[in-house]
Short mmCIF file of C-alpha atoms in Angstrom, two decimals:
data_model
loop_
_atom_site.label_atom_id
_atom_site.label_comp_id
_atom_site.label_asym_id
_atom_site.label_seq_id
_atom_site.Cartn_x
_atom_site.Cartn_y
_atom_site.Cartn_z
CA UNK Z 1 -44.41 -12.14 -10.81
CA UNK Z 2 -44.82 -11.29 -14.63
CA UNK Z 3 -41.38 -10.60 -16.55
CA UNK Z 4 -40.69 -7.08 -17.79
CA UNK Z 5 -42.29 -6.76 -21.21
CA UNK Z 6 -38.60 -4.84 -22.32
CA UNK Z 7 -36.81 -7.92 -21.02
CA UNK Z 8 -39.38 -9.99 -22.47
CA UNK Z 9 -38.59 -8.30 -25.90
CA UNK Z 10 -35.25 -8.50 -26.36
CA UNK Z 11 -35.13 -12.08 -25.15
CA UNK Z 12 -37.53 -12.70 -28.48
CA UNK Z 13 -34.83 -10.62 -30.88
CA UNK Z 14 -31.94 -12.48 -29.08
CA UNK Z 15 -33.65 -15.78 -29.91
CA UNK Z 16 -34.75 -14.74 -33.27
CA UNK Z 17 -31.37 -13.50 -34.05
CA UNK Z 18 -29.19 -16.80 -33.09
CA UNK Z 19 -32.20 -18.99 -34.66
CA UNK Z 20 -31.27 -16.50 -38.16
CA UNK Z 21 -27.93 -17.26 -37.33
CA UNK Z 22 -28.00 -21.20 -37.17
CA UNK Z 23 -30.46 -20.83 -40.17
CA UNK Z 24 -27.92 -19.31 -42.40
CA UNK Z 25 -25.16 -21.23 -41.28
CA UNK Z 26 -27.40 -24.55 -42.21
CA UNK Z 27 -27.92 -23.09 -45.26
CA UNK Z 28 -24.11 -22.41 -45.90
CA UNK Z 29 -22.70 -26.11 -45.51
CA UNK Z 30 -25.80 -27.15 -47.45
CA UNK Z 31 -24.79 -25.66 -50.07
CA UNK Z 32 -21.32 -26.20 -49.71
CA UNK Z 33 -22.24 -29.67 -49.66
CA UNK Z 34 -24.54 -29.50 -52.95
CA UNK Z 35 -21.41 -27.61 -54.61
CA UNK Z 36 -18.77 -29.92 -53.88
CA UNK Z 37 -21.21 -33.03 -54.47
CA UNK Z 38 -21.75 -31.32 -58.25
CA UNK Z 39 -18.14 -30.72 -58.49
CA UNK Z 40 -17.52 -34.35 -57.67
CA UNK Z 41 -20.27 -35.48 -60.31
CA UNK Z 42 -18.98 -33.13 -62.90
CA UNK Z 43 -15.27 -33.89 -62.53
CA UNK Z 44 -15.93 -37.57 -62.56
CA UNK Z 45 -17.65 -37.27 -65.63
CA UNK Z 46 -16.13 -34.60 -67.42
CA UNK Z 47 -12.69 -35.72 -66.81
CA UNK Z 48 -13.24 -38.48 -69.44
CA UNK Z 49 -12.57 -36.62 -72.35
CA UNK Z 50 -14.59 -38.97 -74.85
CA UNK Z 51 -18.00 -37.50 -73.35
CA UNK Z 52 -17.11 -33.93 -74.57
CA UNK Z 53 -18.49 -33.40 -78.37
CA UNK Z 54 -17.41 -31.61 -80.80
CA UNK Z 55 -17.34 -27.81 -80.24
CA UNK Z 56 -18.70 -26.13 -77.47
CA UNK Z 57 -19.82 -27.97 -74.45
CA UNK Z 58 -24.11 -27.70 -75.27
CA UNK Z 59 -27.39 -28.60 -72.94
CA UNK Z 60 -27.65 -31.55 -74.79
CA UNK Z 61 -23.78 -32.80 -73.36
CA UNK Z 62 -24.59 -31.08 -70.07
CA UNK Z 63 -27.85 -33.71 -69.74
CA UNK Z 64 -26.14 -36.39 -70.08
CA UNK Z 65 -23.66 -35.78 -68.10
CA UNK Z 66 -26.74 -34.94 -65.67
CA UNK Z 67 -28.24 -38.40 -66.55
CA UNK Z 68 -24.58 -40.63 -66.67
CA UNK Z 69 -25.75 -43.77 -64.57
CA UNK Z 70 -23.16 -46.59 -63.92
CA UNK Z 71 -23.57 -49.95 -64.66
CA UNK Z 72 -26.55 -52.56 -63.16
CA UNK Z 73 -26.80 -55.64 -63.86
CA UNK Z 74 -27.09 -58.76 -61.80
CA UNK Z 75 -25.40 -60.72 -59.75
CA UNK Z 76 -23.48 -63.78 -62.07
CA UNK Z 77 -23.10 -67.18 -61.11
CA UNK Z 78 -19.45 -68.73 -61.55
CA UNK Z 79 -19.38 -67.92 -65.40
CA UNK Z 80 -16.58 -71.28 -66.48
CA UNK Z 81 -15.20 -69.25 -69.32
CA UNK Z 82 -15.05 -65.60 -67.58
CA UNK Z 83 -11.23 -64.71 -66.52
CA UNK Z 84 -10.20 -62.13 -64.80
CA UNK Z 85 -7.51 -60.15 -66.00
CA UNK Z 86 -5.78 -57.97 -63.19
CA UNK Z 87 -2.17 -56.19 -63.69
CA UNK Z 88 -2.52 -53.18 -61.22
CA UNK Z 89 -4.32 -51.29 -58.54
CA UNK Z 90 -3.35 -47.90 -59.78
CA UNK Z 91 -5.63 -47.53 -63.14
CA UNK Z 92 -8.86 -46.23 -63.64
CA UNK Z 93 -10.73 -49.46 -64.30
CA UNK Z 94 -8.94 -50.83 -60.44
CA UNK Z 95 -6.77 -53.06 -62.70
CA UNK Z 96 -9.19 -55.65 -63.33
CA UNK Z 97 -10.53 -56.61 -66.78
CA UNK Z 98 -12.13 -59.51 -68.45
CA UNK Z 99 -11.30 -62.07 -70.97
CA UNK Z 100 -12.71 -65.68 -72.28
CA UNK Z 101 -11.28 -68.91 -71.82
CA UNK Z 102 -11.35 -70.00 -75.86
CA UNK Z 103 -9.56 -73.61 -75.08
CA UNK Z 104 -7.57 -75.03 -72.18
CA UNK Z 105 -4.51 -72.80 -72.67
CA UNK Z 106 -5.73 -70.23 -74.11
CA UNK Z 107 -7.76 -66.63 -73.22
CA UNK Z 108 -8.50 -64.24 -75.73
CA UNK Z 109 -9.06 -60.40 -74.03
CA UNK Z 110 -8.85 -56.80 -75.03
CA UNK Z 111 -5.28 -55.57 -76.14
CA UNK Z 112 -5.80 -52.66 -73.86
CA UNK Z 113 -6.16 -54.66 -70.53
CA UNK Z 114 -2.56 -55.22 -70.87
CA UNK Z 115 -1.48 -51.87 -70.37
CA UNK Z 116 -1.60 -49.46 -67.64
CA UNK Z 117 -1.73 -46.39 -69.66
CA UNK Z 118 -4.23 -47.07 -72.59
CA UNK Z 119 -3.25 -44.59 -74.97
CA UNK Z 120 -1.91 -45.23 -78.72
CA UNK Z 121 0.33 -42.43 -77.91
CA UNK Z 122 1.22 -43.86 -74.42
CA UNK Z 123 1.43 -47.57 -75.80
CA UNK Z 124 3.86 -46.69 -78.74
CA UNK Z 125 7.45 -48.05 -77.69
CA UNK Z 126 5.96 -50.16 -74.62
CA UNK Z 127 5.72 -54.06 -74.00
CA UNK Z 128 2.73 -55.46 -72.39
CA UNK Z 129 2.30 -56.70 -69.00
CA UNK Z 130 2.24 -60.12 -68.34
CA UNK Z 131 -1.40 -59.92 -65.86
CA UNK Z 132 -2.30 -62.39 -63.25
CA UNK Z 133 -5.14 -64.42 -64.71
CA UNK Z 134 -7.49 -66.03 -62.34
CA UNK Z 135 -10.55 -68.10 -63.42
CA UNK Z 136 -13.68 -70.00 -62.12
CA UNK Z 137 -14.73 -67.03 -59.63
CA UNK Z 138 -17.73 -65.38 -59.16
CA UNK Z 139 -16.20 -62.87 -56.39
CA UNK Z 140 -13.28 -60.54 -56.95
CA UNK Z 141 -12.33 -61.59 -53.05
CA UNK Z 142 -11.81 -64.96 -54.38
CA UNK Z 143 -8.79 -63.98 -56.72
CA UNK Z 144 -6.13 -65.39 -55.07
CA UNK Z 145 -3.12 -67.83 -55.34
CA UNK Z 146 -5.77 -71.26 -55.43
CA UNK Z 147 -7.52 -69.78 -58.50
CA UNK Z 148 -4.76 -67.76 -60.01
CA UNK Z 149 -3.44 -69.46 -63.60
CA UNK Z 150 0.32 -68.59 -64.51
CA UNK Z 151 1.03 -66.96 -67.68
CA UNK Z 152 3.48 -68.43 -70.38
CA UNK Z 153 3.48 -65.12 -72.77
CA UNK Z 154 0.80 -62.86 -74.06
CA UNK Z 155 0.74 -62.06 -78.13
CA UNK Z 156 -0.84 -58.86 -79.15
CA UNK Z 157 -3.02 -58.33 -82.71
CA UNK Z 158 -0.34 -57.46 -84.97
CA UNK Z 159 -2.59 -54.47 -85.98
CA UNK Z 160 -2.91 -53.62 -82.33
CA UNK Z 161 -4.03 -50.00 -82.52
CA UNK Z 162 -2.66 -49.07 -86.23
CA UNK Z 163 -4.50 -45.93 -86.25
CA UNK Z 164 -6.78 -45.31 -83.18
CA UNK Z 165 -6.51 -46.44 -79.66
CA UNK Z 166 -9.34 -49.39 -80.74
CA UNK Z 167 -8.15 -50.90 -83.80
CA UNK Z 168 -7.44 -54.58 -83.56
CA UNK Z 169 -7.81 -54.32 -79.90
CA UNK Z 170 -6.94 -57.72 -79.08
CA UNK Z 171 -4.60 -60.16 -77.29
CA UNK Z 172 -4.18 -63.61 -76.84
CA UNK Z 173 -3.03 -64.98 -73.54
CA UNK Z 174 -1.09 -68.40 -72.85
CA UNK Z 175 -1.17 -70.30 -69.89
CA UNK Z 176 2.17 -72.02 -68.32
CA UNK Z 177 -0.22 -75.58 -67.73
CA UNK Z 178 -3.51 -76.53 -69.33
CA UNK Z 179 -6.68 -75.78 -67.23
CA UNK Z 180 -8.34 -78.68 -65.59
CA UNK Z 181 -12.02 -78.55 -66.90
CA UNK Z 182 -14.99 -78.37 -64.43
CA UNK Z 183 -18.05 -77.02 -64.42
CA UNK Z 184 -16.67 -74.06 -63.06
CA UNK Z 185 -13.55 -73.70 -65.84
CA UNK Z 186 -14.99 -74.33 -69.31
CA UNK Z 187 -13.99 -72.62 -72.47
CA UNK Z 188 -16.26 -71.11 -74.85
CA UNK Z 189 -16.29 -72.10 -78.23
CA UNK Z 190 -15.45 -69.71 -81.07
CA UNK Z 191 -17.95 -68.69 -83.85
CA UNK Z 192 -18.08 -71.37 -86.81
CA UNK Z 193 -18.15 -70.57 -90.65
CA UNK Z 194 -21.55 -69.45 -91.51
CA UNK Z 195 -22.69 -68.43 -88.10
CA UNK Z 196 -24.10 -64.70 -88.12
CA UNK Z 197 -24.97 -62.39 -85.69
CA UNK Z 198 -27.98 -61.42 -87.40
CA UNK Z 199 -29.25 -64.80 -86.53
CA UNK Z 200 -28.36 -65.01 -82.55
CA UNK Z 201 -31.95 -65.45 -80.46
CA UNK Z 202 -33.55 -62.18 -79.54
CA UNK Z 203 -30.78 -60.14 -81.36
CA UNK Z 204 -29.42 -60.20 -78.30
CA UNK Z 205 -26.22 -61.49 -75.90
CA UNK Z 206 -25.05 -61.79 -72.43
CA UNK Z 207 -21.85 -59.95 -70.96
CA UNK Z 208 -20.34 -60.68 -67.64
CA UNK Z 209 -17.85 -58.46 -65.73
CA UNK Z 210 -16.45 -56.65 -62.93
CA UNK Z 211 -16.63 -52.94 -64.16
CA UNK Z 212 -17.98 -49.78 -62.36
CA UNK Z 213 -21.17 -49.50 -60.60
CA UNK Z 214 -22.83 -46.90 -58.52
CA UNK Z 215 -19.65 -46.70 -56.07
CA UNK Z 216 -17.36 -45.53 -58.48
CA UNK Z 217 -15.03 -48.52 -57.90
CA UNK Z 218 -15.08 -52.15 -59.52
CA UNK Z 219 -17.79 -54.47 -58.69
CA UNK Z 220 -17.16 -56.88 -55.98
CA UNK Z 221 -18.96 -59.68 -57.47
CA UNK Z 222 -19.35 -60.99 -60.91
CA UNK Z 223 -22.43 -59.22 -62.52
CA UNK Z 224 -23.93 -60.28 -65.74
CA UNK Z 225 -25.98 -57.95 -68.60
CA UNK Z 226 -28.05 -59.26 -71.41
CA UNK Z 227 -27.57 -56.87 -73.79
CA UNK Z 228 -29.15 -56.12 -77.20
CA UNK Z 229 -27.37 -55.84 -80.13
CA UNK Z 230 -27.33 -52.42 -81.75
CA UNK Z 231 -28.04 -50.98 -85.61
CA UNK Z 232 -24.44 -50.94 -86.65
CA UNK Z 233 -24.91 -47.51 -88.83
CA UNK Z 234 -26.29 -46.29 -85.95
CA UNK Z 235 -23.62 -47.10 -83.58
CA UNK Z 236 -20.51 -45.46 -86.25
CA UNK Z 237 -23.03 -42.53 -86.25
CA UNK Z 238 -23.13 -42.60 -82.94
CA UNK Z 239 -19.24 -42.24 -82.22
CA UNK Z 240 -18.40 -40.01 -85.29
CA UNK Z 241 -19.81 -37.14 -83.09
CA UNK Z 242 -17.90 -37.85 -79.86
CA UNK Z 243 -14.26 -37.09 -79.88
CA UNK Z 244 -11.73 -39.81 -78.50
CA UNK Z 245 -13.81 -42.82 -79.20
CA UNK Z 246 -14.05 -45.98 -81.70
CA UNK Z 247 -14.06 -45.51 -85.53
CA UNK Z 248 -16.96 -48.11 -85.35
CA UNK Z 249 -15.49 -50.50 -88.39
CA UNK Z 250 -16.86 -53.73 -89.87
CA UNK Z 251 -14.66 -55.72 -87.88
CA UNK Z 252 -16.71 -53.99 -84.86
CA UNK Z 253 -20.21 -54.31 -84.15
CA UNK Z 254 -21.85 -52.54 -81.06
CA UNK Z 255 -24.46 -53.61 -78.34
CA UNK Z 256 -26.93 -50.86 -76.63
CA UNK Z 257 -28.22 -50.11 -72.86
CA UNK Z 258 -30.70 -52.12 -71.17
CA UNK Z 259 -34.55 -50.68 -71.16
CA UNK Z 260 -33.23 -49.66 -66.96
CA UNK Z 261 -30.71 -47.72 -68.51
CA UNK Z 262 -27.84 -50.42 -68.10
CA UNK Z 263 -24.42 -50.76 -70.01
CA UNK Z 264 -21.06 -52.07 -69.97
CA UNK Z 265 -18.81 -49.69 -67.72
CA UNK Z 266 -15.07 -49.26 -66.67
CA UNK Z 267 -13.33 -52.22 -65.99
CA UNK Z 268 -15.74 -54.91 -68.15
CA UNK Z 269 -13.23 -54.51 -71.54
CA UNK Z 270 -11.61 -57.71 -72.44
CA UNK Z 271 -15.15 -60.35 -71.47
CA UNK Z 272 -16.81 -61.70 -74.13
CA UNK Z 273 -20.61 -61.47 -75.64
CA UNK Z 274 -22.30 -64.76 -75.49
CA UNK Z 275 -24.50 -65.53 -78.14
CA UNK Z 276 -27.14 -68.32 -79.22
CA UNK Z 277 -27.40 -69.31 -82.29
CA UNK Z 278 -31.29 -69.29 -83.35
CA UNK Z 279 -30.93 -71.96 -86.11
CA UNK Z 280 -28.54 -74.36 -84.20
CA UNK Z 281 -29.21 -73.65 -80.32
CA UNK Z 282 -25.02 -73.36 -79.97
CA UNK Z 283 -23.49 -70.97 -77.63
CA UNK Z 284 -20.30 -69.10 -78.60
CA UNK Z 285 -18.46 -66.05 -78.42
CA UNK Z 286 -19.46 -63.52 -80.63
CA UNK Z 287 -17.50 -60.36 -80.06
CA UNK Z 288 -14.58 -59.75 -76.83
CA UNK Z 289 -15.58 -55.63 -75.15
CA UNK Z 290 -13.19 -52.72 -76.29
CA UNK Z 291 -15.01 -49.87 -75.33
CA UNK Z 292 -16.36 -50.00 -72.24
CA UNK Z 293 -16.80 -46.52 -71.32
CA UNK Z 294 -20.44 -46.38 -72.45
CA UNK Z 295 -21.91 -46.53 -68.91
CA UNK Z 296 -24.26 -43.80 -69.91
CA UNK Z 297 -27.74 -44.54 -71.79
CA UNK Z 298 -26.09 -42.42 -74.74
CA UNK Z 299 -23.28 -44.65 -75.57
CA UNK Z 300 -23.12 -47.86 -77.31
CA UNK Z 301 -20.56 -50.73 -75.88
CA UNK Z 302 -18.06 -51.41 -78.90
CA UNK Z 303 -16.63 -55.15 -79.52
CA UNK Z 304 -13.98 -56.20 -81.62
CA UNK Z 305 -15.66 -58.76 -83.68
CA UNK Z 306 -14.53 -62.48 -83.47
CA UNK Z 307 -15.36 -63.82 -86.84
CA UNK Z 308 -13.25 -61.09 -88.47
CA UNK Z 309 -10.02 -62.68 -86.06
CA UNK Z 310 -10.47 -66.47 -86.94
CA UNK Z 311 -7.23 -66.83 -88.72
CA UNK Z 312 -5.05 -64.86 -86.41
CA UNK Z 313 -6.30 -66.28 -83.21
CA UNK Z 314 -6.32 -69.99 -84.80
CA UNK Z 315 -2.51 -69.40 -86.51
CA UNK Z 316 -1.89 -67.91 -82.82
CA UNK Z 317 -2.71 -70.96 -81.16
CA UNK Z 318 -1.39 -73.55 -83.17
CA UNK Z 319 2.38 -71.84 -82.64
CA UNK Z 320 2.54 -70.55 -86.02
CA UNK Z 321 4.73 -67.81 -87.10
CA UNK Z 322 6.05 -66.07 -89.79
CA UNK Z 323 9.49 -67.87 -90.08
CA UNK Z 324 7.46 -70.90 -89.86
CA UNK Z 325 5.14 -70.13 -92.67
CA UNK Z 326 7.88 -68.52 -94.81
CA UNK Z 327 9.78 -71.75 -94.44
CA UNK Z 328 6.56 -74.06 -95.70
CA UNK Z 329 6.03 -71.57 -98.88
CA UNK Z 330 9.92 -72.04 -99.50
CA UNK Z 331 9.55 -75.84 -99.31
CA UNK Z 332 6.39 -76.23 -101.60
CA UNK Z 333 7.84 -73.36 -103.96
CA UNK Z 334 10.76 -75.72 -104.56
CA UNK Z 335 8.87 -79.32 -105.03
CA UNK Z 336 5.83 -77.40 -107.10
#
């Protein structure tokens, strides 16, 4: 028996009409989803305010905001003179940072990683925090009470942020005990009198660390970039037109992104650029990471330059001090 062609009719509208209706309401979370997916994006990004430029927000900022891509990199082996720096789970960077092993009792690092709140204006008035320092890792699982090195005091640049939140960004850290070598806890030497960076093989370095990648959260494994070194005019150019960001001095100098759009990232401040010497073969550490918010192909990593700290960081180490050396200039004064 045929059905009723009425029936038959309205069974099509009724059909069409809830097929409209799941249609649009696909449609709806879709693009609830795409919203709150560019909201995410946006906010991540946009948050920071050292990716705004000056003035208005432009097409220009909004593309590369657009085009922001984490770090790569890849995976490191057990890097003997990478540390990891760690004082809490409750900053932006996971509380993690890097720093180099310079001798057996010694790391240098980022001042920075020793605070919680970055800021010159948050920083004024506050001590640092003594971090846990672990070494000889490759995987951030591994940081625990077997590779974890006990801190004796930590001495800050005496020009520790003098004008800007990067000036003199550096800190020395002293173990309780000397580190027993391996091949897995070496220190990397310093840069000698006469070494240059304009003559390091392929103009270029390598930086390990534990910063950002595509999951918004610190790597869990040591990753390593080899970075080349950027035009230093370029690089102050560069950050004279982004607000919140380095006053790229000569006691700076400034790698670039990868040709896969790599860069240093959240979280990788504080590790050091290893360089080769072209004339000499030797391996040493050229510059420690302040900035470390480039993460985008735009931005240039920023690193306090170690040549420009050899007296400190040697007058550091050896215990001097001021009452020390005031004392000596008092005793030759009187015998001269």
């Amino acid at each position: 028996m045929l059905p009723d062609p009425e029936s038959q009719h309205t069974q099509r509208l009724t059909l069409q009409s809830s097929q409209h209706k799941m249609n649009t309401i696909n449609k709806m979370w879709f693009s609830l989803t795409v919203l709150v997916l560019v909201a995410w994006t946006s906010l991540a990004h946009v948050s920071h305010p050292e990716q705004m430029k000056k003035g208005s927000v432009s097409a220009s900022s909004l593309a590369s905001i657009r085009s922001r891509r984490m770090i790569g990199g890849k995976l490191a082996p057990v890097v003997p003179w990478h540390a990891m720096i760690y004082i809490a789970d409750s900053v932006l960077d996971g509380g993690y940072a890097g720093g180099a092993l310079i001798s057996d009792r010694w790391i240098l690092t980022a001042g920075r990683n020793l605070f919680v709140r970055k800021s010159r204006q948050d920083i004024q008035g506050n001590n640092p925090v003594i971090p846990k320092v672990y070494l000889g890792i490759s995987k951030r699982a591994e940081a625990n009470a077997s590779k974890e090195h006990a801190v004796q005091k930590v001495v800050l640049h005496p020009g520790f942020q003098n004008q800007s939140d990067w000036d003199n960004d550096l800190a020395l850290i002293q173990l309780r005990e000397p580190v027993v070598m391996s091949d897995k806890v070496t220190p990397i030497p310093l840069p000698e009198k006469g070494q240059d960076l304009a003559n390091t093989v392929e103009r270029s370095g390598i930086i390990t660390g534990w910063g950002w990648g595509i999951q918004l959260t610190p790597s869990a494994l040591l990753k390593y970039l080899k970075l080349p070194l950027a035009n230093h005019p370029e690089c102050k150019a560069e950050y004279e037109r982004i607000k919140f960001t380095p006053d790229v001095d000569d006691n700076m100098f400034c790698t670039r992104n990868t040709k896969y759009e790599e860069n240093v990232c959240f979280g990788d401040a504080g590790g050091a650029l290893a360089v080769t010497d072209a004339n000499t073969g030797d391996i040493y550490a050229a510059g420690i990471l302040s900035y470390d918010k480039a993460c985008n192909r735009y931005n240039y990593g920023v690193y306090m330059k170690i040549s420009s700290y050899l007296s400190w960081i040697h007058t550091v180490m050896r215990g001097d001090t001021e009452a020390s050396f005031a004392l000596r200039s008092r005793i030759m004064s009187a015998m001269f």
